[in-house]
Short mmCIF file of C-alpha atoms in Angstrom, two decimals:
data_model
loop_
_atom_site.label_atom_id
_atom_site.label_comp_id
_atom_site.label_asym_id
_atom_site.label_seq_id
_atom_site.Cartn_x
_atom_site.Cartn_y
_atom_site.Cartn_z
CA UNK A 1 -0.18 41.79 -69.12
CA UNK A 2 2.71 40.71 -67.20
CA UNK A 3 1.48 36.30 -65.92
CA UNK A 4 3.16 36.43 -61.85
CA UNK A 5 4.26 32.94 -60.98
CA UNK A 6 5.01 31.65 -57.63
CA UNK A 7 8.13 28.86 -58.39
CA UNK A 8 7.10 28.24 -54.22
CA UNK A 9 4.39 26.91 -54.29
CA UNK A 10 4.63 25.16 -57.77
CA UNK A 11 7.87 23.43 -56.20
CA UNK A 12 6.05 22.46 -52.82
CA UNK A 13 3.10 21.22 -55.44
CA UNK A 14 5.74 19.40 -57.60
CA UNK A 15 7.64 17.82 -54.80
CA UNK A 16 4.28 16.40 -53.55
CA UNK A 17 3.16 14.50 -56.30
CA UNK A 18 7.08 12.76 -56.60
CA UNK A 19 6.65 11.98 -52.89
CA UNK A 20 2.79 10.26 -53.57
CA UNK A 21 4.81 8.35 -57.67
CA UNK A 22 7.54 7.46 -55.33
CA UNK A 23 5.00 5.97 -52.89
CA UNK A 24 2.12 4.75 -55.48
CA UNK A 25 5.96 3.57 -57.60
CA UNK A 26 7.08 1.08 -54.24
CA UNK A 27 3.56 -0.86 -53.68
CA UNK A 28 4.97 -2.53 -56.83
CA UNK A 29 8.30 -2.93 -55.60
CA UNK A 30 8.42 -7.31 -54.78
CA UNK A 31 10.87 -6.16 -52.00
CA UNK A 32 8.02 -4.03 -51.00
CA UNK A 33 4.60 -7.01 -51.28
CA UNK A 34 7.16 -9.85 -50.31
CA UNK A 35 7.46 -7.61 -46.88
CA UNK A 36 4.55 -7.20 -46.15
CA UNK A 37 2.28 -10.69 -47.01
CA UNK A 38 5.53 -11.48 -43.82
CA UNK A 39 3.65 -8.96 -42.41
CA UNK A 40 0.19 -10.27 -43.53
CA UNK A 41 1.24 -13.97 -42.59
CA UNK A 42 2.25 -13.90 -39.39
CA UNK A 43 -0.56 -10.93 -39.02
CA UNK A 44 -3.00 -13.63 -39.89
CA UNK A 45 -0.60 -16.89 -37.31
CA UNK A 46 -1.07 -14.18 -34.53
CA UNK A 47 -4.91 -13.64 -34.19
CA UNK A 48 -6.00 -17.64 -34.52
CA UNK A 49 -3.51 -17.44 -31.63
CA UNK A 50 -5.18 -14.96 -29.55
CA UNK A 51 -8.23 -15.92 -30.58
CA UNK A 52 -8.24 -19.68 -29.78
CA UNK A 53 -6.56 -18.08 -25.75
CA UNK A 54 -9.64 -15.70 -25.30
CA UNK A 55 -11.27 -18.52 -26.46
CA UNK A 56 -10.64 -20.87 -24.33
CA UNK A 57 -10.05 -18.31 -21.41
CA UNK A 58 -13.60 -16.93 -21.61
CA UNK A 59 -15.22 -20.46 -21.68
CA UNK A 60 -13.51 -21.70 -18.94
CA UNK A 61 -14.10 -17.58 -17.20
CA UNK A 62 -18.28 -18.72 -18.11
CA UNK A 63 -17.86 -21.95 -16.63
CA UNK A 64 -16.71 -20.73 -13.16
CA UNK A 65 -18.38 -18.15 -13.00
CA UNK A 66 -22.08 -20.41 -13.16
CA UNK A 67 -20.02 -23.34 -10.70
CA UNK A 68 -20.22 -20.57 -8.40
CA UNK A 69 -22.95 -19.15 -9.14
CA UNK A 70 -24.84 -22.19 -7.47
CA UNK A 71 -22.75 -22.08 -4.85
CA UNK A 72 -23.50 -19.00 -3.30
CA UNK A 73 -27.18 -20.04 -4.34
CA UNK A 74 -27.27 -22.98 -2.63
CA UNK A 75 -25.83 -22.49 1.12
CA UNK A 76 -27.60 -18.66 0.85
CA UNK A 77 -24.79 -16.54 2.35
CA UNK A 78 -24.60 -13.17 3.20
CA UNK A 79 -21.36 -11.58 3.32
CA UNK A 80 -21.07 -9.90 6.91
CA UNK A 81 -16.86 -8.54 6.48
CA UNK A 82 -14.71 -8.52 5.09
CA UNK A 83 -13.21 -12.27 6.39
CA UNK A 84 -16.59 -13.89 5.07
CA UNK A 85 -15.87 -12.34 1.84
CA UNK A 86 -11.86 -13.44 2.40
CA UNK A 87 -12.62 -16.88 3.07
CA UNK A 88 -15.15 -17.21 1.13
CA UNK A 89 -13.74 -19.53 -2.14
CA UNK A 90 -16.72 -19.08 -3.75
CA UNK A 91 -17.05 -15.20 -4.14
CA UNK A 92 -13.36 -15.19 -4.83
CA UNK A 93 -14.53 -17.66 -8.08
CA UNK A 94 -16.83 -15.31 -8.39
CA UNK A 95 -15.00 -12.18 -8.97
CA UNK A 96 -11.82 -13.43 -10.39
CA UNK A 97 -13.75 -15.34 -12.90
CA UNK A 98 -15.98 -12.11 -14.73
CA UNK A 99 -13.27 -10.24 -14.67
CA UNK A 100 -11.40 -12.68 -16.64
CA UNK A 101 -14.07 -13.41 -18.92
CA UNK A 102 -14.26 -9.50 -18.95
CA UNK A 103 -11.19 -9.21 -20.56
CA UNK A 104 -11.40 -12.86 -23.03
CA UNK A 105 -14.21 -10.62 -24.70
CA UNK A 106 -12.13 -7.36 -25.28
CA UNK A 107 -9.49 -9.72 -26.26
CA UNK A 108 -11.64 -11.57 -28.56
CA UNK A 109 -13.60 -8.51 -29.78
CA UNK A 110 -10.74 -7.21 -30.46
CA UNK A 111 -8.87 -9.98 -32.16
CA UNK A 112 -11.33 -11.45 -34.54
CA UNK A 113 -12.43 -7.05 -35.97
CA UNK A 114 -9.25 -5.83 -35.60
CA UNK A 115 -9.90 -3.58 -33.15
CA UNK A 116 -6.43 -1.98 -32.37
CA UNK A 117 -7.99 -0.32 -29.00
CA UNK A 118 -10.52 -3.14 -27.86
CA UNK A 119 -7.51 -4.90 -27.62
CA UNK A 120 -4.92 -1.97 -26.37
CA UNK A 121 -7.82 -2.38 -23.53
CA UNK A 122 -6.82 -6.21 -23.21
CA UNK A 123 -3.43 -6.11 -22.63
CA UNK A 124 -3.57 -3.08 -20.99
CA UNK A 125 -5.19 -5.07 -18.39
CA UNK A 126 -3.62 -7.53 -18.52
CA UNK A 127 -0.66 -6.64 -17.34
CA UNK A 128 -2.18 -5.04 -14.79
CA UNK A 129 -3.25 -9.17 -13.67
CA UNK A 130 0.07 -9.41 -14.42
CA UNK A 131 1.40 -6.58 -12.07
CA UNK A 132 -0.89 -7.63 -9.19
CA UNK A 133 -0.35 -11.58 -9.36
CA UNK A 134 3.98 -11.22 -9.34
CA UNK A 135 3.08 -8.16 -5.90
CA UNK A 136 0.47 -10.90 -4.56
CA UNK A 137 4.06 -13.13 -5.12
CA UNK A 138 5.98 -11.36 -3.54
CA UNK A 139 4.57 -9.79 -0.30
CA UNK A 140 4.02 -14.29 -0.37
CA UNK A 141 7.92 -14.30 -0.40
CA UNK A 142 8.04 -11.60 2.23
CA UNK A 143 5.99 -13.36 4.48
CA UNK A 144 7.43 -17.03 4.43
CA UNK A 145 10.35 -16.74 3.12
CA UNK A 146 11.73 -13.96 4.62
CA UNK A 147 13.36 -14.60 8.85
CA UNK A 148 13.78 -10.67 10.05
CA UNK A 149 10.16 -9.78 8.00
CA UNK A 150 8.00 -12.11 9.14
CA UNK A 151 7.33 -11.03 12.32
CA UNK A 152 6.22 -8.25 11.11
CA UNK A 153 4.51 -9.54 8.77
CA UNK A 154 2.29 -12.23 10.40
CA UNK A 155 0.46 -10.00 12.69
CA UNK A 156 -1.99 -8.41 10.94
CA UNK A 157 -2.75 -11.71 8.13
CA UNK A 158 -3.02 -13.52 11.88
CA UNK A 159 -5.64 -10.80 13.21
CA UNK A 160 -7.86 -10.89 11.16
CA UNK A 161 -7.51 -14.87 10.52
CA UNK A 162 -8.34 -15.43 14.15
CA UNK A 163 -11.74 -14.10 13.19
CA UNK A 164 -12.59 -16.12 11.50
CA UNK A 165 -12.05 -19.02 14.22
CA UNK A 166 -15.28 -17.47 15.66
CA UNK A 167 -17.64 -17.95 13.10
CA UNK A 168 -16.18 -21.50 12.88
CA UNK A 169 -19.02 -23.24 14.18
CA UNK A 170 -21.79 -20.90 12.75
CA UNK A 171 -20.69 -21.06 9.11
CA UNK A 172 -20.51 -25.08 6.99
CA UNK A 173 -18.52 -23.56 4.36
CA UNK A 174 -16.12 -21.92 6.07
CA UNK A 175 -15.62 -25.05 8.33
CA UNK A 176 -14.56 -27.24 6.37
CA UNK A 177 -12.11 -25.39 4.52
CA UNK A 178 -10.80 -24.41 7.69
CA UNK A 179 -10.58 -28.11 8.45
CA UNK A 180 -8.89 -28.97 5.09
CA UNK A 181 -5.85 -26.59 6.07
CA UNK A 182 -5.84 -27.92 9.65
CA UNK A 183 -5.11 -31.07 7.71
CA UNK A 184 -3.84 -30.25 4.71
CA UNK A 185 -0.25 -28.41 6.77
CA UNK A 186 -0.71 -30.68 9.29
CA UNK A 187 -0.87 -28.35 12.18
CA UNK A 188 -4.19 -26.53 14.35
CA UNK A 189 -4.75 -22.92 15.39
CA UNK A 190 -3.96 -19.65 13.38
CA UNK A 191 -0.58 -18.73 15.82
CA UNK A 192 2.63 -18.33 13.72
CA UNK A 193 3.59 -21.15 16.44
CA UNK A 194 4.47 -24.03 18.21
CA UNK A 195 1.14 -23.25 20.23
CA UNK A 196 -1.25 -22.91 18.07
CA UNK A 197 -3.98 -25.56 19.12
CA UNK A 198 -4.95 -22.72 21.86
CA UNK A 199 -6.18 -20.44 19.68
CA UNK A 200 -9.49 -21.88 19.31
CA UNK A 201 -9.41 -20.65 22.50
CA UNK A 202 -11.20 -17.75 20.89
CA UNK A 203 -14.20 -19.81 19.84
CA UNK A 204 -17.48 -18.87 22.54
CA UNK A 205 -17.72 -22.72 21.46
CA UNK A 206 -14.05 -24.35 22.48
CA UNK A 207 -13.54 -21.02 25.15
CA UNK A 208 -11.77 -22.95 28.18
CA UNK A 209 -13.32 -20.09 30.63
CA UNK A 210 -15.24 -22.23 33.88
CA UNK A 211 -18.48 -20.67 32.50
CA UNK A 212 -18.74 -22.51 29.03
CA UNK A 213 -21.82 -24.43 29.41
CA UNK A 214 -20.23 -26.43 26.16
CA UNK A 215 -19.48 -29.52 26.08
CA UNK A 216 -17.23 -28.69 24.05
CA UNK A 217 -14.76 -26.26 26.14
CA UNK A 218 -11.48 -26.57 26.60
CA UNK A 219 -11.51 -28.81 23.23
CA UNK A 220 -9.66 -28.38 19.10
CA UNK A 221 -11.74 -29.32 15.98
CA UNK A 222 -11.32 -33.17 15.29
CA UNK A 223 -8.84 -31.28 11.65
CA UNK A 224 -6.51 -31.09 14.65
CA UNK A 225 -5.85 -34.95 15.73
CA UNK A 226 -3.49 -37.54 14.83
CA UNK A 227 -4.79 -39.80 12.78
CA UNK A 228 -2.44 -42.67 12.01
CA UNK A 229 -3.39 -44.76 8.44
CA UNK A 230 -6.21 -47.86 9.84
CA UNK A 231 -7.04 -45.58 12.87
CA UNK A 232 -11.16 -44.94 14.12
CA UNK A 233 -12.06 -41.37 14.02
CA UNK A 234 -12.75 -40.50 17.01
CA UNK A 235 -14.84 -37.52 17.16
CA UNK A 236 -13.70 -36.07 20.99
CA UNK A 237 -9.27 -36.76 19.72
CA UNK A 238 -9.46 -33.28 20.89
CA UNK A 239 -11.40 -32.29 23.84
CA UNK A 240 -10.52 -31.13 26.59
CA UNK A 241 -6.89 -29.67 25.41
CA UNK A 242 -6.10 -25.91 25.20
CA UNK A 243 -5.10 -25.62 29.15
CA UNK A 244 -2.43 -28.73 28.66
CA UNK A 245 0.70 -27.92 28.31
CA UNK A 246 1.88 -28.76 24.53
CA UNK A 247 4.12 -31.87 25.24
CA UNK A 248 1.32 -33.37 27.44
CA UNK A 249 -0.19 -32.52 24.08
CA UNK A 250 1.28 -33.42 21.25
CA UNK A 251 1.74 -37.28 20.65
CA UNK A 252 -2.52 -36.70 20.35
CA UNK A 253 -2.60 -33.07 18.24
CA UNK A 254 -0.99 -30.33 16.05
CA UNK A 255 0.18 -28.60 18.16
CA UNK A 256 1.84 -25.60 15.27
CA UNK A 257 -0.40 -22.97 14.71
CA UNK A 258 -1.23 -22.82 10.35
CA UNK A 259 0.83 -19.92 9.83
CA UNK A 260 3.90 -21.58 11.03
CA UNK A 261 2.83 -25.30 9.15
CA UNK A 262 1.58 -23.37 6.35
CA UNK A 263 5.24 -21.87 6.22
CA UNK A 264 7.18 -25.17 7.08
CA UNK A 265 5.12 -26.50 3.86
CA UNK A 266 5.91 -23.63 2.03
CA UNK A 267 10.20 -24.11 2.86
CA UNK A 268 9.28 -27.35 1.61
CA UNK A 269 8.26 -27.05 -1.86
CA UNK A 270 9.81 -23.50 -2.98
CA UNK A 271 11.41 -24.43 -5.27
CA UNK A 272 8.57 -26.59 -6.88
CA UNK A 273 6.02 -23.29 -6.15
CA UNK A 274 8.22 -20.45 -8.23
CA UNK A 275 8.84 -23.31 -11.20
CA UNK A 276 4.54 -23.34 -11.16
CA UNK A 277 3.82 -19.91 -10.73
CA UNK A 278 6.72 -19.04 -13.82
CA UNK A 279 4.97 -21.70 -15.70
CA UNK A 280 1.66 -19.26 -15.02
CA UNK A 281 2.81 -15.93 -14.85
CA UNK A 282 4.86 -17.15 -18.66
CA UNK A 283 1.99 -17.21 -20.72
CA UNK A 284 0.20 -14.69 -19.75
CA UNK A 285 3.36 -12.60 -20.44
CA UNK A 286 3.62 -13.85 -23.83
CA UNK A 287 -0.58 -13.36 -24.26
CA UNK A 288 0.82 -9.18 -23.69
CA UNK A 289 3.47 -9.33 -26.20
CA UNK A 290 0.94 -10.79 -28.27
CA UNK A 291 -1.97 -8.45 -28.01
CA UNK A 292 0.90 -5.87 -28.24
CA UNK A 293 2.89 -6.86 -31.83
CA UNK A 294 -1.03 -7.72 -33.30
CA UNK A 295 -1.25 -4.40 -32.91
CA UNK A 296 2.22 -3.56 -34.33
CA UNK A 297 1.22 -4.88 -37.85
CA UNK A 298 -2.50 -3.14 -37.63
CA UNK A 299 -0.56 0.01 -37.57
CA UNK A 300 1.74 -1.56 -40.18
CA UNK A 301 -1.56 -1.81 -42.22
CA UNK A 302 -2.64 1.46 -41.81
CA UNK A 303 0.27 3.19 -43.45
CA UNK A 304 0.66 1.20 -45.80
CA UNK A 305 -2.54 -0.51 -46.87
CA UNK A 306 -4.18 3.54 -47.10
CA UNK A 307 -2.96 5.02 -50.20
CA UNK A 308 -1.13 8.49 -50.39
CA UNK A 309 -3.83 11.23 -49.06
CA UNK A 310 -4.60 13.42 -52.46
CA UNK A 311 -3.50 16.85 -53.16
#
C-alpha cells in the first residue's frame, strides 16, 4: 500500500524543533550567561533599593498616621465644612500619610515577592501623585508669581479663607494656625491688599458695628501686632484698629493681608522654593524609574528562564 506523507507538517515540526534546540543551546552560550548574570545583579540591587525606600516611607507614614490620629482624638473636632477639612493640618497629614502607607505596602510586597503587577500598581500610583504635585506647584506659581493672573486666581481662595476668620475664636487649632501664619508672614487678615487688617471685621467678636457688645470690637488678634525684640507683649495692642486708616495704625500692626504677605515671601524665596521642590520630586521620579526598570527585569527573567514550549 502507498503511504501518503504530509511534507508541510514534517517541515513545521522540524523547524519548531530546530528553534527549540537553538533556544536550549543558547543557554550554554557564554555571552548569554554573562548577560543573564548582569541582569540578575542589577535586578537585585534595584530590588533592595526599592525595598529600603518603601520600608522607610512606610515607617514614616505609620508614625505620621499615629501622631495625626492622637491629635484628632485629643481635640475631638467635628468637620462641618470644607474649611474645617482643608485648614486642619492633622486631617491633611492623616490622609496623605494613609495614601503613602498604602503605596509603600504595594511597593514592599511587589519588590520582595517579585510581583510585577503590584509593582506596576505602585509606580502608577506614585506617578499620579507626582502629576498632582506638579499641577499644584504650577497653580501656586500662577497664584503668587504671575502678576496678570493674580487677581483672577485670588478671588476663590480669599472667599474660602475668609470663612476661617469666622471660626477664629471657636477653634483653638485654627486660631493657633492663623496666628502662626500672621506672625511668620508679617500680615493681618486674608486679602491680597495693604488693607488686609480690615478683613477681621468679618468675625463677630471683632466686628466694628456699633451693635457689637464685645470688648474686642474693632480689634485684630495680637498676632497682627508689631513687636520688636525685648518688647513686652501687650494683649490689647490690636484694640481699636479696623476703624482707622492704614497710615494711623501701620506702626502698631502689620496691615497687609496674608495672601499679599505670602506672595512677597514667595518672591523673595522663589529660587530656594524651586530647588526644594525639585529635590522633593526628583527622588519620587527616580523611584518610578527604578520600579519600571525592575518590572522590565522581571519580564526579561520570565522570558529567558522559562524553558521553550514543548510540542
